[in-house]
Short mmCIF file of C-alpha atoms in Angstrom, two decimals:
data_model
loop_
_atom_site.label_atom_id
_atom_site.label_comp_id
_atom_site.label_asym_id
_atom_site.label_seq_id
_atom_site.Cartn_x
_atom_site.Cartn_y
_atom_site.Cartn_z
CA MET N 20 -57.19 154.29 106.98
CA ALA N 21 -58.58 156.56 104.39
CA GLU N 22 -60.53 159.58 105.44
CA ASP N 23 -64.22 159.68 104.45
CA SER N 24 -64.98 162.69 102.57
CA PRO N 25 -68.07 164.64 103.69
CA LYS N 26 -71.23 163.54 101.87
CA ARG N 27 -72.26 166.28 99.35
CA ARG N 28 -75.89 166.84 98.60
CA LYS N 29 -77.18 166.65 95.06
CA ALA N 30 -78.05 169.64 93.00
CA ASN N 31 -81.55 170.99 93.27
CA PHE N 32 -84.07 169.89 90.79
CA ASN N 33 -84.22 172.22 87.72
CA GLU N 34 -87.30 173.21 85.96
CA ALA N 35 -86.99 170.83 83.13
CA GLU N 36 -86.51 167.90 85.59
CA THR N 37 -89.64 169.10 87.59
CA GLU N 38 -91.75 169.47 84.38
CA VAL N 39 -90.94 165.88 83.12
CA LEU N 40 -91.49 164.44 86.57
CA ILE N 41 -94.98 166.06 86.91
CA GLU N 42 -95.87 165.16 83.29
CA GLN N 43 -94.90 161.48 83.74
CA VAL N 44 -96.40 161.02 87.24
CA LEU N 45 -99.68 162.54 86.10
CA LYS N 46 -99.62 160.26 83.10
CA HIS N 47 -99.25 157.23 85.28
CA GLU N 48 -101.06 158.50 88.22
CA ARG N 49 -103.83 155.82 88.28
CA LEU N 50 -101.31 153.05 88.24
CA LEU N 51 -99.07 154.53 91.01
CA PHE N 52 -101.60 155.82 93.43
CA ALA N 53 -104.86 153.86 92.77
CA ALA N 54 -106.50 152.24 95.94
CA GLY N 55 -108.88 149.31 95.93
CA PRO N 56 -108.73 145.83 94.37
CA GLY N 57 -107.58 146.94 90.97
CA ARG N 58 -104.45 148.58 92.16
CA ALA N 59 -100.89 147.74 90.90
CA SER N 60 -98.49 145.46 92.56
CA ALA N 61 -95.30 146.79 94.17
CA GLY N 62 -93.33 145.34 91.33
CA GLN N 63 -95.48 147.25 88.66
CA LYS N 64 -95.16 150.39 90.46
CA ARG N 65 -91.32 149.99 90.73
CA LYS N 66 -91.22 149.50 87.00
CA VAL N 67 -93.31 152.61 86.34
CA TRP N 68 -90.89 154.70 88.68
CA GLU N 69 -87.91 153.21 86.89
CA LEU N 70 -89.60 154.29 83.49
CA ILE N 71 -90.11 157.80 84.95
CA ARG N 72 -86.38 157.88 86.06
CA HIS N 73 -85.32 157.01 82.56
CA LYS N 74 -87.35 159.91 81.28
CA VAL N 75 -86.13 162.43 83.94
CA ASN N 76 -82.41 161.66 83.90
CA PRO N 77 -81.61 162.94 80.19
CA VAL N 78 -82.62 166.43 81.39
CA ALA N 79 -81.28 166.12 84.94
CA ALA N 80 -78.42 168.24 86.35
CA CYS N 81 -77.20 165.06 88.11
CA PRO N 82 -78.25 161.39 88.01
CA ARG N 83 -81.54 160.77 89.96
CA ASP N 84 -82.54 157.59 91.58
CA VAL N 85 -86.22 156.53 92.16
CA GLU N 86 -86.25 157.65 95.78
CA ASP N 87 -85.04 161.14 94.74
CA LEU N 88 -88.01 161.25 92.39
CA LYS N 89 -90.55 160.05 95.03
CA LYS N 90 -89.22 162.54 97.53
CA ARG N 91 -89.54 165.44 94.96
CA TRP N 92 -93.06 164.32 94.12
CA ARG N 93 -94.07 164.36 97.76
CA ASP N 94 -92.56 167.67 98.31
CA LEU N 95 -94.36 169.12 95.26
CA LYS N 96 -97.64 167.78 96.65
CA ARG N 97 -97.22 169.11 100.03
CA ARG N 98 -96.05 172.46 98.89
CA ASP N 99 -99.02 172.87 96.45
CA ARG N 100 -101.47 171.70 99.00
CA SER N 101 -100.13 174.41 101.30
CA LYS N 102 -100.24 176.98 98.49
CA LEU N 103 -103.81 176.25 97.80
CA CYS N 104 -104.77 176.30 101.45
CA ARG N 105 -103.13 179.81 101.82
CA LEU N 106 -104.94 180.95 98.57
CA SER N 107 -108.38 179.75 99.44
CA GLN N 108 -108.10 180.62 103.23
CA GLY N 109 -110.23 177.56 103.86
CA CYS N 110 -107.78 174.82 104.54
CA GLY N 111 -110.58 172.41 103.87
CA PRO N 112 -110.18 169.06 102.18
CA PRO N 113 -107.20 168.78 99.79
CA ALA N 114 -107.65 169.66 96.26
CA PRO N 115 -107.08 167.22 93.43
CA PRO N 116 -103.46 166.75 92.99
CA ALA N 117 -103.28 168.02 89.43
CA LEU N 118 -105.09 171.24 90.34
CA GLY N 119 -102.28 172.24 92.67
CA LEU N 120 -99.56 171.54 90.19
CA LEU N 121 -101.37 173.50 87.53
CA LEU N 122 -101.76 176.75 89.61
CA GLY N 123 -99.02 179.32 88.82
CA PRO N 124 -97.87 181.90 91.22
CA GLU N 125 -99.57 184.74 88.99
CA GLU N 126 -102.97 183.00 88.81
CA PRO N 127 -105.76 184.38 91.01
CA PRO N 128 -106.96 182.36 93.91
CA PRO N 129 -110.02 180.17 93.35
CA ALA N 130 -113.33 181.97 94.26
CA ARG N 131 -114.34 181.75 97.88
CA ARG N 132 -117.87 181.01 99.01
CA GLN N 133 -119.34 183.14 101.79
CA ARG N 134 -119.93 181.20 104.98
CA ARG N 135 -122.97 182.15 106.96
#
């Protein structure tokens, strides 16, 4: 009986991979995340994610599959929503997804309105 080697985790996403992922997801955002009667089928979404995978893998540190890319996208959205919430101190409704991804760590927080 052969011993199973322990499963090793993949390398972290590098900056180039993340940039390509963000660029491609935002480019196809309407198709991937639209709701309502005009939304894409699961097969169409799968094809778009495969297209994104083919764009990310040439710059990737290791081969990525679609599930890796989806998880990274969810993590980016969650992290940026949390960052926006901390910056605004409001924790109100979530900001548009593209806004959080465009805010850099050096940029000033959005202006806050005074509550009365």
